[in-house]
Amino acid sequence: MATIPEIRAAVFDGPGAPFRVESPSRPTLRSGEALVRVSLCTVCGSDLHTFLGRRKEKTPCVLGHEPVGVVEEVAGDVRDVGGEPVRVGDRVVWAVAVSCGACFFCTRGLPQKCESLRKYGHEAITPQCGPVGGLSTHCHLLQGTAIVKVPAGLPDVVAAPAGCATATIAAALRVGGVIKPNPLT
Ligand SMILES: [Zn+2]
Ligand SMILES: [Zn+2]
């Protein structure tokens, strides 16, 4: 019988406190959820702000919202952003925030203001949920998470920041529109 890998997470208790390694129990997935084994997680500037106390987070929490990993368990029907089924063994990245899709803000095109917004790497640990931050061996992906399968050949270190740094740059380019060369240079 295969052994079930233990989950280990670097728990952040607040600025100045050393990280604590904990072994939370494996979450029982609800339908539409997935458990991903983290291969790599890049550190975002906002993680550093939290670590240094310039930004407040509920603690204890597991930081890190730029992970890439391999799906280890799926419950029910989990789909990627293209509508394809997400299966065990898929290498994936996912969005930093999960919105409900049904509240006042979600139905008006403002999912980032969702009344029940959850953010990976920014949530206090709860007994009902496995780690939702990337500084862990595993991440518990909640229902409604925008999941993207990583193409073969794209290195983990390139794929990992997709959920935050890369998404931020892509959004800035989209809003900025066509960028013309500066005529003064
Ligand atoms: Zn970030
Ligand atoms: Zn909502």
mmCIF file of C-alpha atoms and ligand atoms in Angstrom:
data_model
loop_
_atom_site.group_PDB
_atom_site.id
_atom_site.type_symbol
_atom_site.label_atom_id
_atom_site.label_comp_id
_atom_site.label_asym_id
_atom_site.label_seq_id
_atom_site.Cartn_x
_atom_site.Cartn_y
_atom_site.Cartn_z
ATOM 1 C CA MET A 1 0.000 0.000 0.000
ATOM 2 C CA ALA A 2 1.343 3.433 -0.947
ATOM 3 C CA THR A 3 2.233 5.728 1.909
ATOM 4 C CA ILE A 4 0.379 9.009 2.002
ATOM 5 C CA PRO A 5 2.916 11.841 2.053
ATOM 6 C CA GLU A 6 2.897 13.920 5.197
ATOM 7 C CA ILE A 7 2.031 17.594 4.871
ATOM 8 C CA ARG A 8 4.542 20.034 6.282
ATOM 9 C CA ALA A 9 4.033 23.764 6.333
ATOM 10 C CA ALA A 10 6.174 26.759 7.323
ATOM 11 C CA VAL A 11 3.880 28.598 9.720
ATOM 12 C CA PHE A 12 4.215 32.364 10.163
ATOM 13 C CA ASP A 13 3.219 33.664 13.607
ATOM 14 C CA GLY A 14 3.985 37.338 13.049
ATOM 15 C CA PRO A 15 6.825 39.748 12.315
ATOM 16 C CA GLY A 16 10.035 38.849 14.079
ATOM 17 C CA ALA A 17 8.971 35.318 14.969
ATOM 18 C CA PRO A 18 10.897 32.481 13.368
ATOM 19 C CA PHE A 19 8.977 30.222 10.985
ATOM 20 C CA ARG A 20 7.635 27.070 12.636
ATOM 21 C CA VAL A 21 7.394 23.803 10.693
ATOM 22 C CA GLU A 22 4.089 22.085 11.416
ATOM 23 C CA SER A 23 2.520 18.901 10.115
ATOM 24 C CA PRO A 24 -1.161 19.686 9.653
ATOM 25 C CA SER A 25 -3.460 16.772 8.983
ATOM 26 C CA ARG A 26 -4.389 16.019 5.421
ATOM 27 C CA PRO A 27 -7.602 17.895 4.585
ATOM 28 C CA THR A 28 -10.748 16.036 3.613
ATOM 29 C CA LEU A 29 -11.527 17.542 0.237
ATOM 30 C CA ARG A 30 -15.027 18.693 -0.586
ATOM 31 C CA SER A 31 -16.389 18.334 -4.085
ATOM 32 C CA GLY A 32 -14.692 20.756 -6.462
ATOM 33 C CA GLU A 33 -11.483 20.947 -4.424
ATOM 34 C CA ALA A 34 -7.972 19.662 -5.100
ATOM 35 C CA LEU A 35 -4.794 19.007 -3.166
ATOM 36 C CA VAL A 36 -1.577 20.004 -4.919
ATOM 37 C CA ARG A 37 1.930 18.960 -3.974
ATOM 38 C CA VAL A 38 3.987 22.152 -4.209
ATOM 39 C CA SER A 39 7.138 21.877 -6.343
ATOM 40 C CA LEU A 40 8.314 25.446 -5.928
ATOM 41 C CA CYS A 41 7.028 28.767 -4.608
ATOM 42 C CA THR A 42 8.553 32.133 -5.430
ATOM 43 C CA VAL A 43 8.539 34.878 -2.789
ATOM 44 C CA CYS A 44 6.512 37.977 -3.636
ATOM 45 C CA GLY A 45 7.271 41.502 -2.435
ATOM 46 C CA SER A 46 4.063 41.425 -0.378
ATOM 47 C CA ASP A 47 5.329 38.314 1.461
ATOM 48 C CA LEU A 48 8.372 40.367 2.439
ATOM 49 C CA HIS A 49 6.147 43.258 3.591
ATOM 50 C CA THR A 50 4.178 40.829 5.772
ATOM 51 C CA PHE A 51 7.337 39.216 7.119
ATOM 52 C CA LEU A 52 8.781 42.611 8.023
ATOM 53 C CA GLY A 53 5.527 43.817 9.628
ATOM 54 C CA ARG A 54 4.655 46.469 7.037
ATOM 55 C CA ARG A 55 1.521 44.605 6.132
ATOM 56 C CA LYS A 56 -0.891 42.882 8.522
ATOM 57 C CA GLU A 57 -2.067 39.314 8.053
ATOM 58 C CA LYS A 58 -4.195 37.106 10.256
ATOM 59 C CA THR A 59 -1.886 34.636 11.976
ATOM 60 C CA PRO A 60 -0.878 31.906 12.279
ATOM 61 C CA CYS A 61 -0.811 31.562 8.516
ATOM 62 C CA VAL A 62 1.176 29.977 5.715
ATOM 63 C CA LEU A 63 2.607 32.656 3.412
ATOM 64 C CA GLY A 64 3.395 32.264 -0.282
ATOM 65 C CA HIS A 65 0.973 32.863 -3.133
ATOM 66 C CA GLU A 66 3.174 32.090 -6.145
ATOM 67 C CA PRO A 67 3.376 28.300 -6.066
ATOM 68 C CA VAL A 68 3.480 25.721 -8.820
ATOM 69 C CA GLY A 69 2.797 22.072 -8.136
ATOM 70 C CA VAL A 70 1.441 18.725 -9.184
ATOM 71 C CA VAL A 71 -2.140 17.691 -8.430
ATOM 72 C CA GLU A 72 -2.128 14.847 -5.925
ATOM 73 C CA GLU A 73 -5.835 14.494 -5.178
ATOM 74 C CA VAL A 74 -9.083 15.742 -6.725
ATOM 75 C CA ALA A 75 -12.620 15.575 -5.331
ATOM 76 C CA GLY A 76 -15.529 15.671 -7.748
ATOM 77 C CA ASP A 77 -15.410 17.752 -10.895
ATOM 78 C CA VAL A 78 -12.517 20.225 -10.937
ATOM 79 C CA ARG A 79 -11.915 22.197 -14.139
ATOM 80 C CA ASP A 80 -9.153 24.495 -15.309
ATOM 81 C CA VAL A 81 -9.855 27.963 -16.751
ATOM 82 C CA GLY A 82 -10.337 26.424 -20.194
ATOM 83 C CA GLY A 83 -12.999 24.010 -18.893
ATOM 84 C CA GLU A 84 -10.755 20.942 -19.116
ATOM 85 C CA PRO A 85 -10.887 18.433 -16.252
ATOM 86 C CA VAL A 86 -8.055 18.759 -13.740
ATOM 87 C CA ARG A 87 -6.564 15.350 -13.021
ATOM 88 C CA VAL A 88 -4.067 13.811 -10.621
ATOM 89 C CA GLY A 89 -0.578 14.340 -12.061
ATOM 90 C CA ASP A 90 -1.360 17.653 -13.805
ATOM 91 C CA ARG A 91 1.209 20.405 -13.188
ATOM 92 C CA VAL A 92 -0.690 23.569 -12.325
ATOM 93 C CA VAL A 93 -0.593 27.171 -11.168
ATOM 94 C CA TRP A 94 -3.606 29.031 -9.792
ATOM 95 C CA ALA A 95 -4.964 32.515 -9.120
ATOM 96 C CA VAL A 96 -4.138 34.217 -5.844
ATOM 97 C CA ALA A 97 -7.795 34.842 -4.948
ATOM 98 C CA VAL A 98 -10.993 32.798 -4.986
ATOM 99 C CA SER A 99 -14.351 34.527 -5.294
ATOM 100 C CA CYS A 100 -17.848 33.051 -4.932
ATOM 101 C CA GLY A 101 -19.171 34.130 -8.336
ATOM 102 C CA ALA A 102 -22.628 34.861 -6.910
ATOM 103 C CA CYS A 103 -22.544 37.820 -4.497
ATOM 104 C CA PHE A 104 -23.339 41.511 -5.211
ATOM 105 C CA PHE A 105 -19.763 42.313 -6.267
ATOM 106 C CA CYS A 106 -19.069 39.094 -8.186
ATOM 107 C CA THR A 107 -22.174 39.552 -10.312
ATOM 108 C CA ARG A 108 -21.066 43.127 -11.146
ATOM 109 C CA GLY A 109 -17.660 42.204 -12.492
ATOM 110 C CA LEU A 110 -15.749 42.921 -9.277
ATOM 111 C CA PRO A 111 -14.678 39.459 -8.058
ATOM 112 C CA GLN A 112 -11.729 41.041 -6.209
ATOM 113 C CA LYS A 113 -14.300 42.652 -3.854
ATOM 114 C CA CYS A 114 -16.212 39.395 -3.268
ATOM 115 C CA GLU A 115 -17.969 39.252 0.114
ATOM 116 C CA SER A 116 -16.393 35.854 0.811
ATOM 117 C CA LEU A 117 -13.038 36.423 -0.894
ATOM 118 C CA ARG A 118 -10.294 33.970 0.057
ATOM 119 C CA LYS A 119 -6.666 34.657 -0.796
ATOM 120 C CA TYR A 120 -3.954 32.048 -0.987
ATOM 121 C CA GLY A 121 -1.014 32.861 1.253
ATOM 122 C CA HIS A 122 -3.058 35.413 3.196
ATOM 123 C CA GLU A 123 -5.383 33.240 5.292
ATOM 124 C CA ALA A 124 -5.168 32.180 8.900
ATOM 125 C CA ILE A 125 -4.953 28.425 9.353
ATOM 126 C CA THR A 126 -8.256 26.760 10.182
ATOM 127 C CA PRO A 127 -8.880 23.157 11.215
ATOM 128 C CA GLN A 128 -11.314 22.668 8.289
ATOM 129 C CA CYS A 129 -8.774 23.542 5.633
ATOM 130 C CA GLY A 130 -5.303 22.354 4.729
ATOM 131 C CA PRO A 131 -2.547 24.874 4.058
ATOM 132 C CA VAL A 132 -3.541 27.484 1.512
ATOM 133 C CA GLY A 133 -0.130 29.128 1.293
ATOM 134 C CA GLY A 134 2.716 28.059 -0.943
ATOM 135 C CA LEU A 135 5.389 27.772 1.758
ATOM 136 C CA SER A 136 4.173 24.248 2.364
ATOM 137 C CA THR A 137 4.557 20.817 0.845
ATOM 138 C CA HIS A 138 0.885 20.970 -0.181
ATOM 139 C CA CYS A 139 -1.797 23.516 -1.040
ATOM 140 C CA HIS A 140 -5.521 22.974 -0.624
ATOM 141 C CA LEU A 141 -7.256 24.453 -3.688
ATOM 142 C CA LEU A 142 -10.779 25.601 -2.908
ATOM 143 C CA GLN A 143 -13.785 25.349 -5.168
ATOM 144 C CA GLY A 144 -13.873 28.092 -7.788
ATOM 145 C CA THR A 145 -10.105 28.568 -7.965
ATOM 146 C CA ALA A 146 -8.883 29.625 -11.412
ATOM 147 C CA ILE A 147 -6.460 26.807 -12.226
ATOM 148 C CA VAL A 148 -4.128 26.784 -15.241
ATOM 149 C CA LYS A 149 -2.249 23.718 -16.450
ATOM 150 C CA VAL A 150 1.424 24.450 -17.047
ATOM 151 C CA PRO A 151 2.668 23.438 -20.507
ATOM 152 C CA ALA A 152 5.407 20.830 -20.559
ATOM 153 C CA GLY A 153 8.771 22.486 -21.094
ATOM 154 C CA LEU A 154 7.941 25.618 -19.097
ATOM 155 C CA PRO A 155 10.239 25.510 -16.044
ATOM 156 C CA ASP A 156 8.657 25.692 -12.573
ATOM 157 C CA VAL A 157 10.612 28.847 -11.786
ATOM 158 C CA VAL A 158 9.028 30.626 -14.774
ATOM 159 C CA ALA A 159 5.522 29.280 -14.124
ATOM 160 C CA ALA A 160 5.367 29.939 -10.367
ATOM 161 C CA PRO A 161 4.817 33.737 -10.337
ATOM 162 C CA ALA A 162 1.867 33.448 -12.775
ATOM 163 C CA GLY A 163 -0.740 33.974 -10.047
ATOM 164 C CA CYS A 164 0.663 37.307 -8.839
ATOM 165 C CA ALA A 165 3.721 38.970 -10.393
ATOM 166 C CA THR A 166 3.105 37.791 -13.960
ATOM 167 C CA ALA A 167 -0.641 38.462 -13.666
ATOM 168 C CA THR A 168 0.060 41.985 -12.407
ATOM 169 C CA ILE A 169 2.338 42.730 -15.352
ATOM 170 C CA ALA A 170 -0.163 41.246 -17.812
ATOM 171 C CA ALA A 171 -2.959 43.376 -16.326
ATOM 172 C CA ALA A 172 -0.819 46.539 -16.541
ATOM 173 C CA LEU A 173 -0.076 45.831 -20.209
ATOM 174 C CA ARG A 174 -3.768 45.178 -20.898
ATOM 175 C CA VAL A 175 -4.861 48.431 -19.220
ATOM 176 C CA GLY A 176 -1.982 50.391 -20.777
ATOM 177 C CA GLY A 177 -2.939 49.269 -24.264
ATOM 178 C CA VAL A 178 -0.475 49.752 -27.084
ATOM 179 C CA ILE A 179 2.818 51.063 -25.796
ATOM 180 C CA LYS A 180 4.484 53.415 -28.236
ATOM 181 C CA PRO A 181 8.226 54.079 -28.219
ATOM 182 C CA ASN A 182 9.166 57.303 -26.438
ATOM 183 C CA PRO A 183 9.960 59.852 -29.219
ATOM 184 C CA LEU A 184 12.397 61.663 -26.906
ATOM 185 C CA THR A 185 14.723 58.706 -26.555
HETATM 186 ZN ZN ZN B 1 2.161 38.791 -4.707
HETATM 187 ZN ZN ZN B 2 -18.587 36.857 -4.429
#
